[in-house]
Short mmCIF file of C-alpha atoms in Angstrom, two decimals:
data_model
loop_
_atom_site.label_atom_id
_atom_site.label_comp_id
_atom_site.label_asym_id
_atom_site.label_seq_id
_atom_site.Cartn_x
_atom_site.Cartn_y
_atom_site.Cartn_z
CA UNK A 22 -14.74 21.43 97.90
CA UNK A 23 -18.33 20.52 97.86
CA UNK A 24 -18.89 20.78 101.30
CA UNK A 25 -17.66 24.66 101.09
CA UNK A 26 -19.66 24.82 97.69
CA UNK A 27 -22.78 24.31 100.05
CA UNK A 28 -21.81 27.26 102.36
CA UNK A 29 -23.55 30.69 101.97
CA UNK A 30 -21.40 32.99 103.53
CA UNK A 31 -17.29 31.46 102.49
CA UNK A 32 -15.66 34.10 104.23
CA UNK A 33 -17.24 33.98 107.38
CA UNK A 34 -17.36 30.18 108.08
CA UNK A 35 -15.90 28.43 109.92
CA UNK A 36 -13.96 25.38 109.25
CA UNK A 37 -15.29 23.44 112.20
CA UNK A 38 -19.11 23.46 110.53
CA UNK A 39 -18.27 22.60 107.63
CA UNK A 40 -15.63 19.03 107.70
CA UNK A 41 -16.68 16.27 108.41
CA UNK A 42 -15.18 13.50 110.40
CA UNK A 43 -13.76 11.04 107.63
CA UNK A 44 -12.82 7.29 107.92
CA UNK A 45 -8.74 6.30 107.80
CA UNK A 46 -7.24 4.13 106.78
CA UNK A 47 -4.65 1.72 108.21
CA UNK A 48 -0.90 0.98 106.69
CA UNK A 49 -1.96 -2.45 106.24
CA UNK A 50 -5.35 -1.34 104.34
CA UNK A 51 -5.56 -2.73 100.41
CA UNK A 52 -6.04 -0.16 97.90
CA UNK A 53 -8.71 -1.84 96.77
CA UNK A 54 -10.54 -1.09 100.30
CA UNK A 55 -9.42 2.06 100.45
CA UNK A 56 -11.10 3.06 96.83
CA UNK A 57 -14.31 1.42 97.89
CA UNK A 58 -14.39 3.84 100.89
CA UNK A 59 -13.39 6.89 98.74
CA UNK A 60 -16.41 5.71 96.04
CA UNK A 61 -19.04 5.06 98.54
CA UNK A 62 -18.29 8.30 101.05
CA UNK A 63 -17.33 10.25 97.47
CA UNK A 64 -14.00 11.23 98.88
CA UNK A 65 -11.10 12.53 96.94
CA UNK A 66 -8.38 11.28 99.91
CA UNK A 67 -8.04 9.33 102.63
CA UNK A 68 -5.69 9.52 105.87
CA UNK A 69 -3.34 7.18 107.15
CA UNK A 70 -3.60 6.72 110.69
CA UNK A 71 -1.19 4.97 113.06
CA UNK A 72 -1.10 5.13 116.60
CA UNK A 73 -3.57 7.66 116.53
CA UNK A 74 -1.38 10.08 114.49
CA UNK A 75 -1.48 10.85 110.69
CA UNK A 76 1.34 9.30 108.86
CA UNK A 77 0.05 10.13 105.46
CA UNK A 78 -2.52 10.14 102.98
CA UNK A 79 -3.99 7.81 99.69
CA UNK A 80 -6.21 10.53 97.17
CA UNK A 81 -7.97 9.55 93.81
CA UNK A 82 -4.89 11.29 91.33
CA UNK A 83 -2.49 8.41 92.95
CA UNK A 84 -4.70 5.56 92.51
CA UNK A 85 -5.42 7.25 88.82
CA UNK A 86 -1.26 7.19 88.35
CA UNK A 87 -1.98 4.08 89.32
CA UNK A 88 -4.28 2.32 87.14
CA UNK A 89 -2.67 4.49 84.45
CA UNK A 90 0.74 2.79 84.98
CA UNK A 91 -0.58 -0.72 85.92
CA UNK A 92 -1.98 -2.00 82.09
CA UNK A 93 -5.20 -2.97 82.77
CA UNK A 94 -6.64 -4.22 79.38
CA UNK A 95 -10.26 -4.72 78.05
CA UNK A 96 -12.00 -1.80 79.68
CA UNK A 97 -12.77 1.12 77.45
CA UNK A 98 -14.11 4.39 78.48
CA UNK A 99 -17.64 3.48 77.83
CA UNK A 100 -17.47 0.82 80.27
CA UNK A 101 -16.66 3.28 83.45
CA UNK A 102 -17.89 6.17 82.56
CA UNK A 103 -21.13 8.06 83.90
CA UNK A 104 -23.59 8.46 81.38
CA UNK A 105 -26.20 11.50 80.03
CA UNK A 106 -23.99 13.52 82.50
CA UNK A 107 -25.93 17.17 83.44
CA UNK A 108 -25.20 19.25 80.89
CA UNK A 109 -25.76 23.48 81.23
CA UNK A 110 -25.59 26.20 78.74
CA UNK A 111 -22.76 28.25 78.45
CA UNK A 112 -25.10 31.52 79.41
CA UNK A 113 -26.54 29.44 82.36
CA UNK A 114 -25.43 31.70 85.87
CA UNK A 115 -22.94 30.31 87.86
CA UNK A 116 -25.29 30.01 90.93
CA UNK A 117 -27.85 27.51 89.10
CA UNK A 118 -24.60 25.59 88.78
CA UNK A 119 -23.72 25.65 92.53
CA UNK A 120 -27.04 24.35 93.15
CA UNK A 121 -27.48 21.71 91.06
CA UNK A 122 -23.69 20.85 92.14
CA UNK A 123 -25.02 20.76 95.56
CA UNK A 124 -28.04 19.32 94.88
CA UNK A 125 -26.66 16.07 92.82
CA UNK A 126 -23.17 15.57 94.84
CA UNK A 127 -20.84 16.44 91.77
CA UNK A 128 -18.29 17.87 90.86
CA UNK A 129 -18.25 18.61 86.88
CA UNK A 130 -20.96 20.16 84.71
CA UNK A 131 -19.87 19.96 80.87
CA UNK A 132 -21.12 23.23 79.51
CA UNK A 133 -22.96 23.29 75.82
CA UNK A 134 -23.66 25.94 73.31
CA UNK A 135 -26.03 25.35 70.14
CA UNK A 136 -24.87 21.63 70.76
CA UNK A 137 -21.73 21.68 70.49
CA UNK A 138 -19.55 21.11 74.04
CA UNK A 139 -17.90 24.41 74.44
CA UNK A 140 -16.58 24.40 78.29
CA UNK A 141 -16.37 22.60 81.63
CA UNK A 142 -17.24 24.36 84.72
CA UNK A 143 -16.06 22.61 87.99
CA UNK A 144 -16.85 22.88 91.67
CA UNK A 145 -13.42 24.59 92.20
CA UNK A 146 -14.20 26.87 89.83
CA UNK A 147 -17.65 27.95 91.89
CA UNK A 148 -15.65 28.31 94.86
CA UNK A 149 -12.74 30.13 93.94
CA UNK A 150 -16.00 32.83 92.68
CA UNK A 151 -17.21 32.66 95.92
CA UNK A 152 -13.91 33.67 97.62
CA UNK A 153 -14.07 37.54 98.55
CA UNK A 154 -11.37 40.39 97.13
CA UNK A 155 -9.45 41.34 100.68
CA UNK A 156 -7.46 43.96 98.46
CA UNK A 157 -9.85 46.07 96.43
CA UNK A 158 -12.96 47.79 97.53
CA UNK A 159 -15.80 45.32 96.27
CA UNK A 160 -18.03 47.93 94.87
CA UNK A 161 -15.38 49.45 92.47
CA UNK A 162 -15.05 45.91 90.78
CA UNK A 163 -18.46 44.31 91.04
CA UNK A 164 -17.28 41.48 93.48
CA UNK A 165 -20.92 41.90 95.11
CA UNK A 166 -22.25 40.70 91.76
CA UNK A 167 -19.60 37.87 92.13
CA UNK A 168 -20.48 37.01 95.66
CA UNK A 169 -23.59 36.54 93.83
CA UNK A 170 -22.79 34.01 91.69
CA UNK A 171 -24.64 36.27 88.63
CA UNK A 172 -22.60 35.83 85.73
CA UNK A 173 -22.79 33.45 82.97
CA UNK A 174 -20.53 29.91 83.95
CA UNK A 175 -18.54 30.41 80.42
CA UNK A 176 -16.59 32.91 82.08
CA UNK A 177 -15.01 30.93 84.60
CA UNK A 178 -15.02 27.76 82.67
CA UNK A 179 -11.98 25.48 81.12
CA UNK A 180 -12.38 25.99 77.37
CA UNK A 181 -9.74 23.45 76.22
CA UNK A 182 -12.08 20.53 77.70
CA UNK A 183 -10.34 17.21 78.09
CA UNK A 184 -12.29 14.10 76.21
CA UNK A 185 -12.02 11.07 75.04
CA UNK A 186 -13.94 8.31 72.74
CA UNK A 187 -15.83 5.91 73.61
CA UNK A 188 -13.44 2.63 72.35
CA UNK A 189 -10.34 4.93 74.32
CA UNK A 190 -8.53 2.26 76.81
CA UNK A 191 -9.04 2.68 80.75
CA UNK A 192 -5.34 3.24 80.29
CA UNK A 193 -5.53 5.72 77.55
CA UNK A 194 -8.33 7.43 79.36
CA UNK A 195 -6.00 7.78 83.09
CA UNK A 196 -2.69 8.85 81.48
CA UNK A 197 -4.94 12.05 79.28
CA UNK A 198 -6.35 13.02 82.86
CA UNK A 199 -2.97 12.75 84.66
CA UNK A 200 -0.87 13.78 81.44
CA UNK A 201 -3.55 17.03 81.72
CA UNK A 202 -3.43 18.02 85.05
CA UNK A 203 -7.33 17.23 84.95
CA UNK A 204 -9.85 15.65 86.74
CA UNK A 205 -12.23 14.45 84.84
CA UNK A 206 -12.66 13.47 80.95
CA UNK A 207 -15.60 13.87 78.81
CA UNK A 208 -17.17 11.05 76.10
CA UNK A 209 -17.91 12.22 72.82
CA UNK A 210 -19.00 10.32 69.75
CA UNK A 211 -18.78 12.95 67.08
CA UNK A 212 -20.30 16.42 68.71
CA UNK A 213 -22.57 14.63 71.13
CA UNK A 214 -21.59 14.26 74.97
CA UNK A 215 -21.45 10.80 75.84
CA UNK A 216 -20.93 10.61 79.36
CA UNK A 217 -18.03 11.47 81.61
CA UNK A 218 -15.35 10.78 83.51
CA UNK A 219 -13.89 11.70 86.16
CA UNK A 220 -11.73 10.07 89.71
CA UNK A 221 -14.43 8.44 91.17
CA UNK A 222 -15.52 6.65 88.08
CA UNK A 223 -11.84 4.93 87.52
#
């Protein structure tokens, strides 16, 4: 997703320009290898490679399920997660958000509105915005503006934000992000943002 978010044109490039030639893994590779490579290359998944074909794959969500299922105890949320994450304003446009997305290598920008957390606006989000209408004309419904990026990031956003408190278990913390379909989780002590966080951080 990020490498498309740092395309200009997403309907006219080509796949070949933008991926990237990954490391794979083994079937005798240790999960704990394989999340070191994921963290340090900031991968979501992984292939599994035997005799030079693809026999599968390891992403983040599994080794989430993972951890979430496993018990570890004495690591709270505060411990893992990624503090004074960037934070934008609900009214900010969603192509200052592809930049700094692009800019800073991430995935998640909470969203804020006279202090209070209000939204989440992901990378997926920014490029399903920059995916062209086939069907309509793109005049008649503004998608120029789209292609654009010019509207305010609230309007694509998640509004029911997933979040969690500091003292929240590692365990606590993984089954709310799997239990939600989510990715990430944001943490709040009272109204103020924390920190986050999100696959690469477990």
């Amino acid at each position: 997703i990020r490498d498309i978010l740092g395309t200009r044109d997403i309907a006219g490039a080509k796949p070949s320009l933008i991926g990237k030639i990954v490391p794979s893994l083994s079937i005798e590779s240790k999960l704990g290898y394989a999340a070191r490579i994921m963290n340090h290359y900031r991968l979501r998944a992984l292939p599994i490679v035997q005799h030079n074909k693809i026999i599968g794959q390891i992403d983040a969500k599994s080794i989430v399920e993972g951890i979430k299922n496993a018990g570890i105890g004495g690591v709270n949320a505060s411990d893992i997660m990624t503090p004074n994450p960037v934070l934008m304003r609900a009214k900010d446009r969603a192509s200052s958000a592809k930049g700094i997305m692009t800019r800073h290598r991430i995935d998640h920008i909470p969203l804020m509105e006279e202090k209070r957390l209000v939204g989440m606006v992901t990378s997926s989000h920014i490029v399903r915005a920059m995916v062209p209408s086939e069907k309509v004309g793109r005049r008649s419904l503004g998608i120029d503006k789209l292609i654009r990026l010019d509207f305010p990031l609230i309007s694509i956003a998640d509004r029911n934000v997933v979040t969690s408190k500091n003292n929240d278990t590692l365990q606590s913390v993984t089954g709310l992000i799997i239990d939600m379909n989510s990715t990430y989780s944001v943490v709040k002590q009272w109204d103020e943002v924390q920190g986050i966080i999100t696959y690469r951080d477990i």
